[in-house]
Every structure is written in structure tokens, then in C-alpha cells.
Coordinates of N, CA, C and O in Angstrom, one line a residue:
M1 N 84.4 -8.6 216.6 CA 84.1 -7.8 215.4 C 82.7 -7.3 215.5 O 81.8 -8.1 215.7
K2 N 82.5 -6.0 215.2 CA 81.2 -5.5 215.1 C 80.5 -6.0 213.9 O 81.1 -6.1 212.8
L3 N 79.2 -6.3 214.0 CA 78.4 -6.8 212.8 C 78.3 -5.7 211.8 O 78.5 -6.0 210.6
I4 N 78.1 -4.5 212.2 CA 77.9 -3.4 211.2 C 78.7 -2.2 211.6 O 78.5 -1.7 212.7
T5 N 79.7 -1.8 210.8 CA 80.5 -0.6 211.1 C 79.6 0.6 210.7 O 78.6 0.5 210.1
K6 N 80.1 1.8 211.1 CA 79.4 3.0 210.8 C 79.4 3.2 209.3 O 78.4 3.7 208.8
A7 N 80.5 2.9 208.6 CA 80.5 3.1 207.1 C 79.4 2.2 206.5 O 78.7 2.7 205.5
I8 N 79.3 1.0 206.9 CA 78.3 0.1 206.3 C 76.9 0.5 206.7 O 76.1 0.6 205.8
E9 N 76.7 0.9 207.9 CA 75.4 1.4 208.3 C 75.0 2.6 207.5 O 73.8 2.7 207.0
T10 N 75.9 3.5 207.2 CA 75.6 4.7 206.4 C 75.2 4.4 205.0 O 74.2 4.9 204.5
K11 N 75.9 3.4 204.4 CA 75.5 3.0 203.1 C 74.2 2.3 203.0 O 73.4 2.5 202.1
L12 N 73.9 1.4 204.0 CA 72.7 0.7 204.1 C 71.5 1.7 204.2 O 70.5 1.5 203.6
R13 N 71.7 2.7 205.1 CA 70.6 3.7 205.3 C 70.4 4.5 204.1 O 69.3 4.9 203.7
K14 N 71.5 4.8 203.4 CA 71.4 5.6 202.1 C 70.6 4.8 201.1 O 69.7 5.4 200.4
N15 N 70.9 3.5 201.0 CA 70.1 2.7 200.0 C 68.6 2.6 200.4 O 67.8 2.7 199.5
Y16 N 68.3 2.5 201.7 CA 67.0 2.5 202.2 C 66.2 3.8 201.7 O 65.1 3.7 201.2
E17 N 66.8 4.9 202.0 CA 66.2 6.2 201.6 C 66.0 6.3 200.1 O 65.0 6.8 199.6
A18 N 67.0 5.9 199.3 CA 66.9 5.9 197.9 C 65.8 5.0 197.4 O 65.0 5.4 196.4
N19 N 65.6 3.9 198.0 CA 64.5 3.0 197.6 C 63.2 3.6 198.0 O 62.2 3.3 197.2
L20 N 63.1 4.3 199.1 CA 61.8 4.9 199.4 C 61.4 5.9 198.4 O 60.3 6.0 198.0
K21 N 62.4 6.7 198.0 CA 62.1 7.8 197.0 C 61.7 7.2 195.6 O 61.0 7.8 194.9
S22 N 62.3 6.0 195.3 CA 62.0 5.4 194.0 C 60.9 4.4 194.1 O 60.7 3.6 193.1
E23 N 60.2 4.4 195.2 CA 59.1 3.4 195.5 C 59.5 2.0 195.3 O 58.8 1.2 194.7
G24 N 60.7 1.6 195.8 CA 61.1 0.3 195.8 C 61.7 -0.3 194.4 O 61.8 -1.5 194.3
S25 N 62.0 0.6 193.5 CA 62.4 0.1 192.2 C 63.9 -0.1 192.1 O 64.4 -0.5 191.0
Q26 N 64.7 0.2 193.1 CA 66.1 0.1 193.1 C 66.6 -1.4 193.3 O 65.9 -2.1 194.1
D27 N 67.6 -1.8 192.6 CA 68.2 -3.1 192.8 C 69.7 -2.9 193.1 O 70.5 -2.8 192.2
F28 N 70.0 -2.8 194.4 CA 71.3 -2.5 194.8 C 72.2 -3.7 194.9 O 71.7 -4.8 195.0
K29 N 73.5 -3.5 194.8 CA 74.4 -4.5 195.2 C 74.4 -4.6 196.7 O 74.3 -3.6 197.4
P30 N 74.5 -5.9 197.2 CA 74.6 -6.0 198.7 C 75.8 -5.2 199.3 O 76.8 -5.2 198.7
V31 N 75.6 -4.7 200.4 CA 76.6 -3.9 201.1 C 77.3 -4.8 202.2 O 78.4 -4.6 202.6
L32 N 76.6 -5.8 202.7 CA 77.0 -6.5 203.9 C 76.7 -8.0 203.7 O 75.6 -8.4 203.2
K33 N 77.6 -8.8 204.1 CA 77.4 -10.3 204.2 C 77.6 -10.7 205.6 O 78.6 -10.5 206.2
L34 N 76.5 -11.4 206.1 CA 76.6 -12.0 207.5 C 76.5 -13.5 207.3 O 75.8 -13.9 206.3
F35 N 77.1 -14.2 208.1 CA 77.0 -15.7 208.1 C 77.2 -16.3 209.4 O 77.8 -15.7 210.3
T36 N 76.7 -17.5 209.6 CA 76.9 -18.3 210.8 C 78.0 -19.3 210.4 O 77.9 -20.0 209.4
A37 N 79.0 -19.4 211.2 CA 80.1 -20.3 211.0 C 79.7 -21.7 211.0 O 80.2 -22.5 210.2
G38 N 78.8 -22.1 211.8 CA 78.5 -23.5 212.0 C 77.1 -23.9 211.5 O 76.8 -25.1 211.4
A39 N 76.2 -23.0 211.3 CA 74.8 -23.3 211.0 C 74.4 -23.2 209.5 O 73.3 -23.5 209.2
G40 N 75.3 -22.7 208.7 CA 75.0 -22.7 207.3 C 74.1 -21.6 206.8 O 73.6 -21.6 205.7
A41 N 73.9 -20.6 207.7 CA 73.0 -19.5 207.3 C 73.8 -18.3 206.8 O 75.0 -18.1 207.2
T42 N 73.3 -17.6 205.8 CA 73.9 -16.4 205.2 C 72.9 -15.4 204.9 O 71.8 -15.7 204.5
W43 N 73.3 -14.1 205.0 CA 72.5 -13.0 204.7 C 73.3 -12.0 203.8 O 74.4 -11.6 204.2
L44 N 72.7 -11.6 202.7 CA 73.3 -10.5 201.9 C 72.4 -9.3 202.0 O 71.2 -9.4 201.6
I45 N 72.9 -8.3 202.6 CA 72.0 -7.1 203.0 C 72.3 -5.9 202.2 O 73.5 -5.6 202.0
S46 N 71.2 -5.3 201.7 CA 71.4 -4.1 200.8 C 70.8 -2.8 201.5 O 71.2 -1.7 201.0
E47 N 70.0 -2.9 202.5 CA 69.3 -1.8 203.0 C 69.0 -2.0 204.5 O 69.0 -3.1 205.0
M48 N 68.9 -0.8 205.2 CA 68.6 -0.8 206.6 C 67.7 0.3 207.0 O 68.0 1.5 206.7
S49 N 66.5 0.1 207.5 CA 65.6 1.1 207.9 C 66.0 1.8 209.2 O 66.9 1.3 209.9
P50 N 65.5 3.0 209.5 CA 65.9 3.7 210.8 C 65.7 2.8 212.0 O 66.4 3.0 213.0
D51 N 64.7 1.9 212.0 CA 64.5 1.1 213.2 C 65.2 -0.2 213.2 O 64.9 -1.1 214.0
G52 N 66.2 -0.4 212.3 CA 67.1 -1.6 212.3 C 66.6 -2.8 211.6 O 67.1 -3.9 211.8
I53 N 65.6 -2.6 210.7 CA 65.2 -3.7 209.9 C 66.0 -3.8 208.6 O 66.1 -2.8 207.9
L54 N 66.6 -4.9 208.4 CA 67.5 -5.1 207.2 C 66.7 -5.8 206.1 O 65.8 -6.6 206.3
F55 N 67.0 -5.4 204.9 CA 66.5 -6.0 203.7 C 67.6 -6.7 202.9 O 68.6 -6.1 202.7
G56 N 67.3 -7.9 202.4 CA 68.3 -8.5 201.6 C 67.9 -9.9 201.3 O 66.8 -10.3 201.4
L57 N 68.9 -10.7 200.9 CA 68.7 -12.1 200.5 C 69.1 -12.9 201.8 O 70.2 -12.8 202.3
C58 N 68.1 -13.7 202.2 CA 68.2 -14.4 203.5 C 68.2 -15.9 203.2 O 67.3 -16.4 202.5
D59 N 69.2 -16.6 203.7 CA 69.3 -18.1 203.6 C 69.6 -18.7 204.9 O 70.7 -18.5 205.5
T60 N 68.6 -19.3 205.5 CA 68.8 -19.9 206.8 C 69.4 -21.3 206.8 O 69.5 -22.0 207.8
G61 N 69.8 -21.7 205.6 CA 70.5 -23.0 205.4 C 69.5 -24.2 205.2 O 69.9 -25.3 205.3
Q62 N 68.3 -23.9 204.9 CA 67.3 -24.9 204.7 C 67.0 -25.2 203.2 O 66.1 -26.0 202.9
G63 N 67.7 -24.5 202.3 CA 67.6 -24.8 200.9 C 66.6 -23.9 200.2 O 66.2 -24.2 199.1
F64 N 66.1 -22.8 200.9 CA 65.1 -22.0 200.3 C 65.5 -20.5 200.5 O 64.8 -19.8 201.3
P65 N 66.5 -20.0 199.9 CA 66.9 -18.6 200.1 C 65.8 -17.7 199.5 O 65.2 -18.0 198.5
E66 N 65.6 -16.6 200.2 CA 64.6 -15.7 199.7 C 64.9 -14.2 200.0 O 65.6 -13.9 201.0
L67 N 64.3 -13.3 199.2 CA 64.4 -11.9 199.5 C 63.5 -11.6 200.7 O 62.3 -12.1 200.7
G68 N 63.9 -10.8 201.6 CA 63.1 -10.5 202.7 C 63.7 -9.6 203.8 O 64.8 -9.0 203.5
Y69 N 63.0 -9.5 204.9 CA 63.5 -8.6 206.0 C 63.9 -9.4 207.2 O 63.4 -10.5 207.5
V70 N 64.9 -8.9 207.9 CA 65.3 -9.5 209.2 C 65.7 -8.4 210.1 O 66.2 -7.3 209.7
S71 N 65.5 -8.6 211.4 CA 65.8 -7.6 212.4 C 67.2 -7.7 212.8 O 67.7 -8.8 213.2
L72 N 67.9 -6.6 212.8 CA 69.3 -6.6 213.2 C 69.4 -7.0 214.7 O 70.2 -7.8 215.1
S73 N 68.5 -6.5 215.5 CA 68.5 -6.8 217.0 C 68.3 -8.3 217.2 O 68.9 -8.9 218.1
E74 N 67.4 -8.9 216.4 CA 67.2 -10.4 216.5 C 68.5 -11.1 216.1 O 68.8 -12.1 216.7
L75 N 69.1 -10.7 215.0 CA 70.4 -11.4 214.6 C 71.4 -11.2 215.7 O 72.1 -12.2 216.0
E76 N 71.5 -10.1 216.3 CA 72.5 -9.8 217.4 C 72.2 -10.7 218.6 O 73.1 -10.9 219.4
Q77 N 71.0 -11.1 218.8 CA 70.6 -11.9 220.0 C 70.6 -13.4 219.7 O 70.3 -14.2 220.6
L78 N 71.1 -13.8 218.6 CA 71.3 -15.3 218.3 C 72.2 -15.9 219.4 O 73.2 -15.2 219.8
P79 N 71.9 -17.1 219.8 CA 72.8 -17.7 220.8 C 74.2 -17.8 220.2 O 74.4 -18.0 219.0
R80 N 75.2 -17.7 221.1 CA 76.6 -17.7 220.8 C 77.0 -18.9 219.9 O 77.9 -18.8 219.2
R81 N 76.3 -20.0 220.1 CA 76.7 -21.2 219.4 C 76.6 -21.1 217.9 O 77.2 -21.9 217.1
F82 N 75.8 -20.1 217.4 CA 75.7 -19.9 216.0 C 76.8 -19.1 215.4 O 77.0 -19.1 214.2
L83 N 77.6 -18.5 216.2 CA 78.8 -17.7 215.7 C 78.5 -16.8 214.5 O 79.1 -17.0 213.5
L84 N 77.6 -15.9 214.7 CA 77.3 -14.9 213.7 C 78.4 -14.0 213.4 O 79.0 -13.4 214.4
E85 N 78.8 -13.9 212.2 CA 80.0 -13.0 211.8 C 79.7 -12.2 210.6 O 78.8 -12.5 209.8
R86 N 80.4 -11.1 210.4 CA 80.4 -10.3 209.2 C 81.6 -10.7 208.4 O 82.7 -10.9 208.9
D87 N 81.3 -10.9 207.1 CA 82.4 -11.2 206.1 C 83.1 -9.9 205.8 O 82.7 -9.1 205.0
A88 N 84.3 -9.7 206.5 CA 85.0 -8.4 206.3 C 85.6 -8.3 204.9 O 85.9 -7.2 204.5
W89 N 85.7 -9.4 204.2 CA 86.3 -9.3 202.8 C 85.3 -9.3 201.7 O 85.7 -9.3 200.5
F90 N 84.0 -9.3 202.0 CA 83.0 -9.4 201.0 C 82.9 -8.1 200.2 O 82.9 -7.0 200.7
S91 N 82.8 -8.3 198.9 CA 82.6 -7.2 198.0 C 81.7 -7.7 196.9 O 82.0 -8.6 196.1
A92 N 80.5 -7.1 196.8 CA 79.5 -7.6 195.9 C 79.9 -7.4 194.4 O 80.4 -6.3 194.1
E93 N 79.7 -8.4 193.7 CA 79.9 -8.3 192.2 C 78.7 -8.2 191.4 O 78.7 -7.9 190.2
K94 N 77.5 -8.5 192.0 CA 76.2 -8.5 191.3 C 75.2 -7.7 192.2 O 75.4 -7.4 193.3
T95 N 74.1 -7.5 191.6 CA 72.9 -6.9 192.3 C 72.3 -8.0 193.2 O 72.5 -9.2 192.9
L96 N 71.5 -7.5 194.1 CA 70.8 -8.4 195.0 C 69.9 -9.4 194.2 O 69.8 -10.6 194.5
S97 N 69.2 -8.9 193.2 CA 68.3 -9.8 192.4 C 69.1 -10.9 191.6 O 68.7 -12.0 191.4
E98 N 70.3 -10.5 191.2 CA 71.2 -11.5 190.5 C 71.6 -12.6 191.5 O 71.7 -13.7 191.1
Y99 N 72.0 -12.1 192.7 CA 72.4 -13.1 193.7 C 71.2 -14.0 194.1 O 71.3 -15.2 194.2
A100 N 70.0 -13.4 194.1 CA 68.8 -14.2 194.4 C 68.5 -15.2 193.4 O 68.2 -16.4 193.7
E101 N 68.6 -14.9 192.1 CA 68.4 -15.8 191.0 C 69.4 -17.0 191.1 O 69.0 -18.1 191.0
E102 N 70.6 -16.7 191.3 CA 71.6 -17.7 191.4 C 71.4 -18.6 192.7 O 71.5 -19.8 192.6
A103 N 71.0 -18.0 193.8 CA 70.7 -18.7 195.0 C 69.6 -19.7 194.8 O 69.6 -20.8 195.3
R104 N 68.5 -19.3 194.1 CA 67.4 -20.1 193.9 C 67.8 -21.4 193.1 O 67.4 -22.5 193.3
A105 N 68.7 -21.1 192.1 CA 69.1 -22.2 191.3 C 70.0 -23.2 192.1 O 69.9 -24.4 191.8
H106 N 70.8 -22.7 193.0 CA 71.7 -23.6 193.8 C 71.1 -24.0 195.1 O 71.8 -24.7 195.9
R107 N 70.0 -23.4 195.5 CA 69.3 -23.6 196.7 C 70.1 -23.2 197.9 O 70.0 -23.7 199.1
R108 N 71.0 -22.2 197.7 CA 71.8 -21.6 198.7 C 72.5 -20.3 198.1 O 72.6 -20.2 196.9
I109 N 72.9 -19.4 199.0 CA 73.6 -18.2 198.5 C 75.0 -18.6 198.1 O 75.7 -19.3 198.9
V110 N 75.4 -18.2 196.9 CA 76.8 -18.4 196.4 C 77.4 -17.0 196.4 O 77.2 -16.2 195.4
A111 N 78.2 -16.7 197.4 CA 78.8 -15.4 197.4 C 80.1 -15.4 198.2 O 80.2 -16.1 199.2

């Protein structure tokens, strides 16, 4: 399974452009959920820059989820043992900041 489909990439880039125009004041719903099957890491992604930098809620499974940036190419280069996957059934119900607030309370992403 491809990590990012063309439709998802289009939406992520559209959000990135909208946030540039609004000087970062947009709070989007995540478009993409990535996770590792065995390592407990999860990413809820709302934007993607032209050079493949993703913005979203990042949880590496250490109990400290945070909003930040991650490189798509670095995620794609994770060793196979991490089994990085896209949640094909994910549909955001909240904005990224709402997920972040909940994640801080639970010390992990709940989505």
C-alpha cells in the first residue's frame, strides 16, 4: 500500500498553501494517519510542503506526543521491521489541535 495517494497528497498540499496564506492560523482536521504496527508510533498529518515535509501530531510511542514536522522521505526509509502503514479507514472527527490536546492528556494519540 502506498503511504500517500495522489488524492491525499493534493489535500495535504492544499492545506499547506492555505496555511501559508493565513500565516499559520489554520487548524485543519488531519488528512492522513500513519502508524507502525509493532512500534507504537502514530502520526496524524494535516499538511505537506512542496519538499515533502509533513506537519501534524507526532507520537513516537514514548508518551510525549507533539505537534511538529517529519520528513516523508525519512518515514519511507524506516527499516521494514517497523511496518509503517497508512490507516486506509481513518476519517478525522476533530481538528489537529483537538487531537493534540487529547493526546497530551492520554500521553498517546487516540484516533
